[in-house]
Coordinates of C-alpha atoms in Angstrom, one line a residue:
M1 CA 24.4 -27.5 28.6
S2 CA 21.4 -28.7 27.3
K3 CA 19.3 -27.7 24.4
Q4 CA 16.6 -27.8 27.5
K5 CA 18.3 -25.4 29.9
L6 CA 19.2 -23.3 27.0
L7 CA 16.0 -22.7 25.5
A8 CA 14.5 -21.7 29.0
G9 CA 17.5 -20.0 29.8
L10 CA 16.6 -18.1 26.7
A11 CA 12.9 -17.5 27.9
I12 CA 14.4 -16.2 31.6
V13 CA 17.0 -13.9 29.7
S14 CA 14.4 -13.0 26.8
F15 CA 11.6 -11.6 29.5
A16 CA 13.8 -10.0 31.4
G17 CA 15.3 -7.7 28.3
T18 CA 11.3 -7.5 27.5
I19 CA 10.5 -5.9 31.2
A20 CA 13.6 -3.8 30.7
V21 CA 12.9 -2.1 27.3
N22 CA 8.6 -1.7 28.8
A23 CA 9.7 -0.6 31.2
L24 CA 12.8 2.2 30.6
A25 CA 10.2 2.8 27.7
N26 CA 8.0 4.3 29.9
L27 CA 11.2 5.4 32.6
L28 CA 13.4 7.1 30.0
P29 CA 11.6 7.5 28.0
I30 CA 12.7 6.0 24.4
N31 CA 12.9 9.0 21.6
G32 CA 11.6 11.2 24.3
L33 CA 8.0 9.8 24.3
N34 CA 6.3 6.9 26.3
T35 CA 4.1 5.2 25.7
G36 CA 0.7 7.3 26.2
Q37 CA 2.1 10.2 24.6
V38 CA 3.4 8.9 21.7
S39 CA -0.5 7.1 20.8
N40 CA -2.1 10.0 21.4
R41 CA -0.2 11.7 18.4
Y42 CA -2.5 9.4 17.0
P43 CA -6.2 9.8 18.1
S44 CA -8.0 6.8 17.0
L45 CA -11.8 5.9 19.0
F46 CA -10.4 3.2 18.9
T47 CA -8.2 3.6 21.6
P48 CA -9.2 3.6 24.9
D49 CA -9.0 5.0 27.8
G50 CA -5.4 4.6 29.2
T51 CA -6.3 2.7 32.7
T52 CA -7.4 -0.4 30.4
F53 CA -3.5 -1.1 30.2
L54 CA -3.2 -1.9 32.9
I55 CA -3.7 -5.6 32.1
W56 CA -0.4 -6.1 30.9
N57 CA 0.4 -6.3 34.3
V58 CA -1.8 -9.3 34.8
I59 CA -0.2 -10.4 31.8
Y60 CA 3.4 -10.5 32.5
L61 CA 2.6 -11.5 36.4
L62 CA 1.0 -14.6 34.7
L63 CA 3.8 -15.2 31.6
V64 CA 6.8 -14.9 35.0
G65 CA 4.7 -18.0 36.4
F66 CA 5.5 -19.3 33.2
V67 CA 9.1 -18.7 32.9
A68 CA 9.1 -20.2 36.5
L69 CA 7.9 -23.1 35.4
A70 CA 8.7 -23.5 32.3
W71 CA 12.7 -23.7 33.7
N72 CA 11.2 -26.4 36.9
R73 CA 9.6 -28.7 34.1
R74 CA 11.5 -28.0 31.3
H75 CA 11.5 -31.5 30.3
L76 CA 7.7 -31.2 29.3
S77 CA 7.0 -32.6 25.8
V78 CA 4.4 -28.7 25.8
V79 CA 6.8 -26.6 27.1
Q80 CA 10.0 -27.9 24.8
Q81 CA 7.5 -26.9 21.9
V82 CA 6.5 -23.6 23.3
L83 CA 9.5 -22.1 24.9
P84 CA 11.3 -21.1 20.9
W85 CA 7.9 -19.4 19.8
F86 CA 8.0 -17.8 23.6
V87 CA 10.9 -16.6 23.0
G88 CA 10.2 -15.0 19.6
T89 CA 7.3 -13.3 21.4
N90 CA 9.2 -11.7 23.9
V91 CA 11.8 -10.6 21.0
L92 CA 8.8 -9.1 18.7
N93 CA 7.5 -7.4 21.5
M94 CA 10.9 -5.8 22.7
A95 CA 10.8 -5.0 19.2
W96 CA 7.5 -2.6 18.6
I97 CA 8.5 -0.9 21.6
L98 CA 11.3 0.5 19.6
V99 CA 9.5 1.3 16.0
W100 CA 6.4 2.9 17.7
H101 CA 8.4 5.0 20.1
Y102 CA 10.1 5.7 16.5
L103 CA 7.1 6.9 15.4
F104 CA 8.0 3.9 12.7
I105 CA 4.4 3.4 12.3
E106 CA 3.6 1.1 8.9
V107 CA 6.6 -1.3 11.1
S108 CA 4.9 -1.4 13.8
V109 CA 1.4 -3.0 12.3
L110 CA 3.6 -5.6 10.3
I111 CA 5.2 -6.1 13.8
M112 CA 2.0 -6.8 15.7
L113 CA 0.7 -9.4 13.5
M114 CA 4.7 -11.2 13.6
L115 CA 3.5 -11.2 16.3
L116 CA -0.1 -12.0 16.9
T117 CA 0.6 -14.6 14.6
V118 CA 3.3 -16.5 16.6
L119 CA 1.1 -16.4 20.0
A120 CA -2.0 -18.1 17.0
R121 CA 1.5 -20.8 16.5
I122 CA 1.5 -20.2 20.9
F123 CA -2.0 -21.0 21.3
V124 CA -2.6 -24.3 18.5
T125 CA 0.3 -25.9 20.8
I126 CA -1.2 -25.7 23.7
Y127 CA -4.8 -26.2 22.5
S128 CA -4.1 -29.7 22.1
A129 CA -1.2 -31.4 25.2
R130 CA -3.1 -32.8 27.8
L131 CA -2.3 -30.2 31.1
A132 CA -1.4 -32.4 34.3
D133 CA -2.0 -29.8 36.8
W134 CA -3.4 -26.2 37.9
K135 CA 0.4 -24.5 37.5
E136 CA 0.5 -25.9 33.6
K137 CA -3.2 -24.3 33.3
T138 CA -3.4 -21.6 34.6
F139 CA -0.2 -19.8 34.0
I140 CA 0.5 -22.7 30.0
R141 CA -2.7 -22.3 29.2
L142 CA -4.6 -18.9 30.7
S143 CA -1.5 -17.5 30.5
F144 CA -0.8 -17.5 26.7
V145 CA -4.5 -17.2 26.0
C146 CA -4.9 -14.3 28.0
Y147 CA -1.4 -12.8 25.5
L148 CA -3.1 -13.6 22.4
A149 CA -6.7 -11.9 22.9
W150 CA -5.2 -8.9 24.2
I151 CA -2.6 -8.7 21.2
C152 CA -6.2 -9.3 18.6
V153 CA -7.0 -6.0 20.7
A154 CA -3.4 -4.5 20.4
T155 CA -3.5 -5.2 16.6
M156 CA -6.6 -3.8 15.9
A157 CA -5.7 -0.5 17.5
N158 CA -2.4 0.0 16.2
V159 CA -3.3 -0.5 12.8
A160 CA -7.0 2.1 14.0
A161 CA -4.2 3.9 15.0
L162 CA -1.7 4.1 11.2
L163 CA -5.4 4.9 9.7
V164 CA -5.4 8.4 11.4
S165 CA -1.8 8.6 11.1
V166 CA -2.1 8.1 6.8
R167 CA -5.3 10.8 7.3
W168 CA -7.9 7.9 6.2
Q169 CA -11.3 9.7 6.2
G170 CA -13.1 6.0 6.2
G171 CA -14.1 6.5 3.5
P172 CA -18.0 5.7 3.3
L173 CA -18.5 5.7 6.9
S174 CA -17.8 7.6 9.7
P175 CA -15.2 7.1 11.9
Q176 CA -17.4 6.9 14.7
A177 CA -19.4 4.0 12.6
W178 CA -15.8 2.3 11.7
T179 CA -14.8 2.1 15.3
V180 CA -18.8 0.5 16.2
V181 CA -17.8 -2.0 13.0
M182 CA -14.3 -2.7 15.0
M183 CA -15.7 -3.8 17.8
I184 CA -18.3 -6.3 17.1
A185 CA -16.0 -7.5 15.4
A186 CA -13.3 -7.5 17.9
A187 CA -17.1 -9.2 20.0
S188 CA -17.3 -11.1 17.7
L189 CA -14.0 -12.8 17.7
A190 CA -14.1 -13.3 21.5
F191 CA -17.3 -15.2 21.1
F192 CA -15.4 -17.5 18.4
M193 CA -13.0 -18.3 19.9
A194 CA -14.6 -18.9 23.9
W195 CA -17.5 -21.0 22.3
R196 CA -15.0 -23.7 19.5
Y197 CA -11.5 -23.7 21.8
N198 CA -13.0 -23.8 25.5
V199 CA -11.3 -20.7 27.0
P200 CA -13.3 -18.1 28.8
A201 CA -10.4 -15.9 30.0
F202 CA -10.6 -14.6 26.0
I203 CA -14.1 -13.0 26.2
L204 CA -13.0 -11.7 29.6
V205 CA -9.7 -9.7 28.1
V206 CA -12.0 -8.6 25.6
M207 CA -14.8 -7.7 27.7
W208 CA -11.9 -5.6 29.3
A209 CA -11.2 -3.8 26.9
L210 CA -14.3 -2.6 25.1
L211 CA -15.5 -1.6 28.8
G212 CA -11.9 0.6 28.5
I213 CA -13.7 2.2 25.2
Y214 CA -16.9 3.1 27.2
L215 CA -14.8 4.7 30.2
R216 CA -12.8 6.4 27.5
W217 CA -15.7 8.3 25.9
R218 CA -19.1 7.8 28.1
H219 CA -18.7 11.8 29.1
T220 CA -18.1 12.5 25.2
E221 CA -21.4 13.4 22.0
F222 CA -19.9 9.3 20.7
T223 CA -23.1 8.0 21.9
G224 CA -22.9 5.6 19.4
L225 CA -19.9 3.5 20.5
I226 CA -20.8 4.4 24.2
Y227 CA -24.2 2.5 23.9
T228 CA -22.3 -0.5 21.2
A229 CA -19.7 -0.8 24.0
M230 CA -22.3 -0.9 27.2
M231 CA -24.3 -4.0 24.7
L232 CA -21.3 -5.7 23.4
V233 CA -20.2 -6.5 27.5
L234 CA -22.8 -7.3 28.5
A235 CA -23.9 -9.5 25.3
L236 CA -20.1 -11.2 26.6
G237 CA -20.7 -11.3 30.2
A238 CA -23.4 -13.5 29.1
A239 CA -21.9 -15.9 26.9
F240 CA -19.1 -15.9 29.6
I241 CA -21.7 -17.4 32.8
A242 CA -23.0 -19.6 29.9
L243 CA -19.4 -20.9 28.9
S244 CA -18.4 -21.0 32.7
R245 CA -22.2 -23.1 33.6
K246 CA -21.4 -25.1 30.6
T247 CA -17.4 -25.7 31.0
G248 CA -18.5 -26.8 35.2
E249 CA -20.9 -29.3 33.8
I250 CA -19.0 -30.7 31.4
K251 CA -15.9 -31.1 34.2
T252 CA -18.5 -33.5 37.5
G253 CA -19.6 -35.0 34.6
R254 CA -23.0 -33.3 34.0
A255 CA -22.8 -33.0 30.1

């Protein structure tokens, strides 16, 4: 078996394992707790509404496309460069689920940071690659842009859960003020990534996360979170439209 086939095969097996572990986390559930129940043990204001996590379905569907494309185009240089790191993301994803369900919150943050680092490495590889058609642009670039964007937000949420678990009181700022700071930081990162690397999808993912925070707290007394989330979603929406127009002009040669 060639190295290319071996890597593509490992990608398929490890991704199938990731899907299985994530499914079993809620079907068994692992350690008697589903993923949401573990999250509820560490009630952070930054954690969005439960429906927001449906974005994983989109990410995994895109990754199914990547795995299929990677098998069929395993000879491509960019695929060969990404596959070892992709296998690493699958291992880290499964490891995170296990430590999260067994309530090793400190370890879960460490694993999440490792996953974020690996996804950033994949992003750098993809950004510098020349992709030939819509399949490569969708299942290579878009897949990992969405994955990276969501893990950026998830890392912030994971850190917030850790702070709750150690009963950190926020120092000079209230929990609501800290959450506003984190929301602004997430939106600022989305602005930077989208404009610096021309990836509008990054904005959409962060918008979805902020919308989830709005939906969770919209009928509560946390007015600071509600209005901040609304304003950031609108600002990101405007930025997405502007960047999409700019990208369209470049593609048609009008800029």
